[in-house]
Amino acid sequence: MFTKKKLIVFAVVCAIFAAGEYWIFSTLQNTFEKNSVKEMTSLVRAMTASAPKDDEDLADWSGQLAGTYAGNRFFVIRGVPGEEGSESVGGDSALFDILGLPANAATAEHAAESVSYLEVFRWPEKVSFSGVPYTLMVAPVPDEENGSARATLLAALDSSGYVAYGRLVQTLALVAFVLFALGFGIATFSRDPISGYAILVLSAVVVAFVAYPLFEAVRLTLVREGRFSLDVWKTILSNRQYLQALWGSVQLGIVTATISTFIGFMYAFAVARTSMKGKKLVTALATMPVISPPFSLTLSIILLFGKNGIITKQLLGLQNFNIYGLGGLALVQTISMFPIAFLTMQGVLQAIDSTLEDASLDLNASRWHTFSHVTLPLAAPGLLSSWLLVFTNSLADFANPLLLSGSYHVLSVESYIEVTGMSRLNNGAALSLLLLLPTLTAFLVQRRWVSKKSFVVVTGKPSTRLSDLASPGARRALTGFVAVVSGLIVGLYATIVAGCFVKNWGIDYSFTLVNIGEALTRGRQALVSTITLAGIATPIAGILSMVAAVILVRKKFPGKRILESLIMTPFAIPGTLVGISFILAFNKPPLLLVGTGAVLVINYVIRELPVGLEGGVAALRQIDPSIEEAAADLGADQATIFRTIILPLIRPAFISSMSYTFVRSMTAVSAIIFLISARWYHITIQIYNFSENLRFGLASVLSTTLIIIVLAVFGLMRLLVRQSEFLEKTVTTQ
Amino acid sequence: MAAKSVPVTLSSVTKIFRDPKTRAEVHAVENANFDVKPGELVTLLGPSGCGKTTTLRMIGGFELPTKGRILIGDSDVTFLPPNGRQTATVFQSYGLFPHMDVFDNIAYGLRIRKLPQSEIKERVEAVLELVGLSDLARRAPGRLSGGQQQRVALARSLVVEPQVLLLDEPLSNLDALLREQMRVEIRRIQKSLGITAIYVTHDRIEAMSLSDRVIVMRDGRIQQIGSPGDIYERPVSMFVAGFVGKVAFFPAQLEGMEADGRALCTVGGRQVRAGSAAEGLGAGARVVVMARPESLRLVGRGEAVATGLVTARVYLGSSVEIYVKTDAGEILVQLDDPSGKTIPSEGETVWIGFDEKLVRVLPAE
């Protein structure tokens, strides 16, 4: 592997590359320097040409120059410095002091000589005042009559741009060299260069687009005027409004999580432990809120319970009913998030071997006793973990509070307002980081406590079922409850569809098709750009996540844990934080991306990578590694194995990862709202704008369109996955 | 189909794993040295965890040795990836591609080598013929029996004409009868192609019946290399003796070696001139005398080296096995041609002696 010959070749090639690069970049820098010297010289000449004719006025001249050319420093000397009869006239004396330093005597003499020959002299070293680099120019003010210098101008021109350019060039050169050395090193020393390159590319992607933006966000909150400072955090933690927002988020999270877990458990129990009818329908309806676009449920809540709501105003005749605030938010969040609790609890209940309950019943325990002493204790860790899951989701939720919070403050919206409304990026960053705190706590509780307390009984064989654990009365009550909630969901979606065809909701309920035309005309650009960008992001995220899965499951390399955590990070942190850190990182060189479509695509890819990765990892774990080894053994390299063996075998995971990416990108809000531009708009933001302007009809049309697209994509996915189901079977029978 | 046979050489190959949890070093293979001659079938035999599969995987390129070199023919392949070396592996779990039918599975390696379509067809059909699966070419592997899957895996490896065929416990997933059939089959095909083969197994019968030579491994170290007869009749240690066949050990005292290689020792208070002895033993060493069941017999009290009660009798037709509980442990005595003889019954006291020419002195462990 590391033979002497290879090491020598590697060192030589790297040296040649470095030399070539040095030559290119120093040429670049020299050219730029020459140009900037030329520019500065002519600038100084223009200044001296404008010198006051009267020697008496020279005293005010430096002040005038400082006014005209702000950001630069000047000093004026009558005559030639160092010669007899020269005399300081005025200006920034720090410039004059430089000439007087003993170490600079030779250069100062040189400068004086140039001036007496009427030539502009550039001080060879940069000088710096209070941290800003300047180029010092020593320029003669020519005497028209006798062709000598009647005065000398010391002009220190701000060169921070020039220095920044130099630094940028150096950084680029260094990055180019490191990438080359790594790439060439992998090609030379690795037995499996393709995987090496894949690791390199993935690492570069997550470092540039996950680690770097987050670092920038954290840095911004800890730095004031180039120094470490905790001022931002002091402001945040002492300001009542911000603390209120934090408490508001937590309060909302607790309410939503508690109600959602309760409803979710009822649903899960009804589906997994009773003989209720229509389970498939109930499950399908419950998954709707998970995949449906943001704002749609909020929209229909406003249509039903808002100021002009059909229930509050038309049916009940309430005048001052206010849906905006904690109550309305908890309602919307519960409906959109209880399915998470439901799906989690369903998994947990299905994993509990029902023979335990049968045993309890067999020992003459009552159903209630069995439920409270067997089922519930076994399900308790699952209950807590679904509570935490909903809690985190509620905190990270941005779309619902944006429309419905009213005067109620939550952190996610607060940080958005700080950034876009107040242009206080550092406060916004700090607030969204604050949002991480409860989320992280929940995550740690989950990790430390719940996973240890888990009683899930794994018997290896699917438990055949099922003694009905609910008495007929209890079952009827449960069924009724489930039916009411399901009915509410249907009602909410029906309201959105109805909203499309109503002239002016709350005032004029006559049928019209005008909304559809107008919404599709005005929303066309947003719709097209959203579909385009999501369409670009989908295959990238799909392939990247599968490649990442293969590498993380099958390859051993140092730093694997770190790479994995970095890929998974965007899944755990709230979208607002992702959005804010993206504008912080990509609104400046070297990666000036804000305003382009690329930043949106990158954001989609980064945020959906974790979901695809999870799916890919689960699929790969089911495949016997010797299948891939056999392919390698028969002469296939890693890329060929990926294309001909792995991808066909994990096709279901690949397809569902791609469709999730597409759908979630189409329905993204929280991060995207910071990154959109006039050219690259987003359909969900368009819906938000329509709703904000009370154009509910238009918002309904776009929401309905989005729902149709989402359902179509998932339908297509099901169709494609079903075709390859036979594969899964043969894989597992191997 | 037969490529030119090449030798395989391992010189001081060591593989050290790091336990992912405890970070402790695990020496999976320790200083392995051996040659496999061209066209030879060599078996790596040992209990599970002895490093035999790791050794095979290093030859196949799936693991990198920590130290040492591996040569196939004249070329050093130590660091080459699997796709860079001319080996083909038949995996324990077969590793068939579930999304391809039998034909495509076998053709995979040829397609990677970008052979013309007509040649691929020709070669796949020939190898299908060889393993007797011609009529199943379009079957999905999931719908084949274990034995058929095994043949497909073998065919897929053979069709690329590897220089070395590696077999990793290929028969362990088959039932006893099929295993016996496939054993004969594999040996027939390997012989007819003259291909160099390395075979990993923990089944001594498989190893004995299949191999030109057997390499016995234990705890990452090679214990003995030799022909099946060698390791059965002339094992170097109690471990090898016990692992390759049924055996009885009698604690003994070595008195001295004789010029013809026979060893003089005391067993159970009797002077014995054992047929052979392991190397490096000197007078006074603590040794055991090993005897295979077929060299043991029931004798009168005067000739006995051990005595005990019969605990069980197993009638096998051509012979009877008698289990005797003695001070040296339970000993199996095989009585050939039992008809007309008096067979001691359970609970009876018997005396055991052996054929001195057939027993061997080994160092005690």
PDB file of N, CA, C and O in Angstrom, chain A residues 429-453:
ATOM      1  N   ALA A 429     -30.146  34.504  14.906  1.00  0.00           N
ATOM      2  CA  ALA A 429     -29.340  33.284  15.021  1.00  0.00           C
ATOM      3  C   ALA A 429     -29.377  32.760  16.448  1.00  0.00           C
ATOM      4  O   ALA A 429     -29.551  31.559  16.688  1.00  0.00           O
ATOM      5  N   ALA A 430     -29.255  33.681  17.420  1.00  0.00           N
ATOM      6  CA  ALA A 430     -29.241  33.258  18.819  1.00  0.00           C
ATOM      7  C   ALA A 430     -30.579  32.640  19.200  1.00  0.00           C
ATOM      8  O   ALA A 430     -30.637  31.613  19.887  1.00  0.00           O
ATOM      9  N   LEU A 431     -31.676  33.250  18.745  1.00  0.00           N
ATOM     10  CA  LEU A 431     -32.998  32.715  19.084  1.00  0.00           C
ATOM     11  C   LEU A 431     -33.194  31.319  18.512  1.00  0.00           C
ATOM     12  O   LEU A 431     -33.737  30.428  19.174  1.00  0.00           O
ATOM     13  N   SER A 432     -32.749  31.142  17.257  1.00  0.00           N
ATOM     14  CA  SER A 432     -32.966  29.817  16.675  1.00  0.00           C
ATOM     15  C   SER A 432     -32.042  28.790  17.327  1.00  0.00           C
ATOM     16  O   SER A 432     -32.379  27.608  17.390  1.00  0.00           O
ATOM     17  N   LEU A 433     -30.891  29.263  17.839  1.00  0.00           N
ATOM     18  CA  LEU A 433     -30.032  28.340  18.580  1.00  0.00           C
ATOM     19  C   LEU A 433     -30.673  27.966  19.916  1.00  0.00           C
ATOM     20  O   LEU A 433     -30.567  26.845  20.394  1.00  0.00           O
ATOM     21  N   LEU A 434     -31.367  28.965  20.492  1.00  0.00           N
ATOM     22  CA  LEU A 434     -32.059  28.737  21.751  1.00  0.00           C
ATOM     23  C   LEU A 434     -33.098  27.628  21.585  1.00  0.00           C
ATOM     24  O   LEU A 434     -33.351  26.833  22.488  1.00  0.00           O
ATOM     25  N   LEU A 435     -33.658  27.577  20.378  1.00  0.00           N
ATOM     26  CA  LEU A 435     -34.666  26.572  20.068  1.00  0.00           C
ATOM     27  C   LEU A 435     -34.078  25.163  20.147  1.00  0.00           C
ATOM     28  O   LEU A 435     -34.795  24.191  20.352  1.00  0.00           O
ATOM     29  N   LEU A 436     -32.760  25.092  19.965  1.00  0.00           N
ATOM     30  CA  LEU A 436     -32.100  23.788  20.011  1.00  0.00           C
ATOM     31  C   LEU A 436     -32.119  23.195  21.415  1.00  0.00           C
ATOM     32  O   LEU A 436     -32.070  21.992  21.594  1.00  0.00           O
ATOM     33  N   LEU A 437     -32.165  24.083  22.399  1.00  0.00           N
ATOM     34  CA  LEU A 437     -32.013  23.660  23.784  1.00  0.00           C
ATOM     35  C   LEU A 437     -33.062  22.628  24.206  1.00  0.00           C
ATOM     36  O   LEU A 437     -32.717  21.519  24.610  1.00  0.00           O
ATOM     37  N   PRO A 438     -34.346  22.971  24.102  1.00  0.00           N
ATOM     38  CA  PRO A 438     -35.365  21.981  24.466  1.00  0.00           C
ATOM     39  C   PRO A 438     -35.300  20.751  23.565  1.00  0.00           C
ATOM     40  O   PRO A 438     -35.484  19.618  24.025  1.00  0.00           O
ATOM     41  N   THR A 439     -34.989  20.989  22.283  1.00  0.00           N
ATOM     42  CA  THR A 439     -34.917  19.876  21.346  1.00  0.00           C
ATOM     43  C   THR A 439     -33.826  18.902  21.759  1.00  0.00           C
ATOM     44  O   THR A 439     -34.028  17.693  21.788  1.00  0.00           O
ATOM     45  N   LEU A 440     -32.664  19.454  22.087  1.00  0.00           N
ATOM     46  CA  LEU A 440     -31.550  18.608  22.500  1.00  0.00           C
ATOM     47  C   LEU A 440     -31.875  17.865  23.788  1.00  0.00           C
ATOM     48  O   LEU A 440     -31.559  16.687  23.929  1.00  0.00           O
ATOM     49  N   THR A 441     -32.509  18.584  24.722  1.00  0.00           N
ATOM     50  CA  THR A 441     -32.885  17.945  25.984  1.00  0.00           C
ATOM     51  C   THR A 441     -33.780  16.746  25.705  1.00  0.00           C
ATOM     52  O   THR A 441     -33.551  15.642  26.216  1.00  0.00           O
ATOM     53  N   ALA A 442     -34.788  16.982  24.867  1.00  0.00           N
ATOM     54  CA  ALA A 442     -35.706  15.899  24.533  1.00  0.00           C
ATOM     55  C   ALA A 442     -34.954  14.728  23.925  1.00  0.00           C
ATOM     56  O   ALA A 442     -35.175  13.563  24.263  1.00  0.00           O
ATOM     57  N   PHE A 443     -34.005  15.058  23.043  1.00  0.00           N
ATOM     58  CA  PHE A 443     -33.231  14.023  22.371  1.00  0.00           C
ATOM     59  C   PHE A 443     -32.416  13.208  23.376  1.00  0.00           C
ATOM     60  O   PHE A 443     -32.372  11.981  23.322  1.00  0.00           O
ATOM     61  N   LEU A 444     -31.806  13.929  24.336  1.00  0.00           N
ATOM     62  CA  LEU A 444     -30.966  13.236  25.318  1.00  0.00           C
ATOM     63  C   LEU A 444     -31.809  12.367  26.240  1.00  0.00           C
ATOM     64  O   LEU A 444     -31.417  11.245  26.572  1.00  0.00           O
ATOM     65  N   VAL A 445     -32.962  12.900  26.650  1.00  0.00           N
ATOM     66  CA  VAL A 445     -33.864  12.100  27.474  1.00  0.00           C
ATOM     67  C   VAL A 445     -34.204  10.809  26.746  1.00  0.00           C
ATOM     68  O   VAL A 445     -34.128   9.701  27.293  1.00  0.00           O
ATOM     69  N   GLN A 446     -34.548  10.975  25.488  1.00  0.00           N
ATOM     70  CA  GLN A 446     -34.903   9.829  24.653  1.00  0.00           C
ATOM     71  C   GLN A 446     -33.779   8.803  24.636  1.00  0.00           C
ATOM     72  O   GLN A 446     -33.973   7.615  24.811  1.00  0.00           O
ATOM     73  N   ARG A 447     -32.550   9.318  24.410  1.00  0.00           N
ATOM     74  CA  ARG A 447     -31.386   8.452  24.288  1.00  0.00           C
ATOM     75  C   ARG A 447     -31.067   7.738  25.593  1.00  0.00           C
ATOM     76  O   ARG A 447     -30.873   6.543  25.648  1.00  0.00           O
ATOM     77  N   ARG A 448     -30.974   8.556  26.665  1.00  0.00           N
ATOM     78  CA  ARG A 448     -30.472   8.052  27.917  1.00  0.00           C
ATOM     79  C   ARG A 448     -31.477   7.170  28.638  1.00  0.00           C
ATOM     80  O   ARG A 448     -31.142   6.190  29.245  1.00  0.00           O
ATOM     81  N   TRP A 449     -32.725   7.621  28.596  1.00  0.00           N
ATOM     82  CA  TRP A 449     -33.694   7.037  29.490  1.00  0.00           C
ATOM     83  C   TRP A 449     -34.631   6.076  28.781  1.00  0.00           C
ATOM     84  O   TRP A 449     -34.712   4.905  29.129  1.00  0.00           O
ATOM     85  N   VAL A 450     -35.287   6.601  27.747  1.00  0.00           N
ATOM     86  CA  VAL A 450     -36.326   5.796  27.117  1.00  0.00           C
ATOM     87  C   VAL A 450     -35.764   4.519  26.511  1.00  0.00           C
ATOM     88  O   VAL A 450     -36.303   3.435  26.696  1.00  0.00           O
ATOM     89  N   SER A 451     -34.627   4.662  25.819  1.00  0.00           N
ATOM     90  CA  SER A 451     -34.120   3.482  25.127  1.00  0.00           C
ATOM     91  C   SER A 451     -33.686   2.411  26.124  1.00  0.00           C
ATOM     92  O   SER A 451     -33.711   1.228  25.832  1.00  0.00           O
ATOM     93  N   LYS A 452     -33.296   2.825  27.345  1.00  0.00           N
ATOM     94  CA  LYS A 452     -32.891   1.840  28.336  1.00  0.00           C
ATOM     95  C   LYS A 452     -34.085   1.158  28.983  1.00  0.00           C
ATOM     96  O   LYS A 452     -34.035   0.021  29.392  1.00  0.00           O
ATOM     97  N   LYS A 453     -35.184   1.957  29.091  1.00  0.00           N
ATOM     98  CA  LYS A 453     -36.356   1.448  29.779  1.00  0.00           C
ATOM     99  C   LYS A 453     -37.259   0.626  28.862  1.00  0.00           C
ATOM    100  O   LYS A 453     -38.313   0.185  29.275  1.00  0.00           O
TER     101      LYS A 453
END
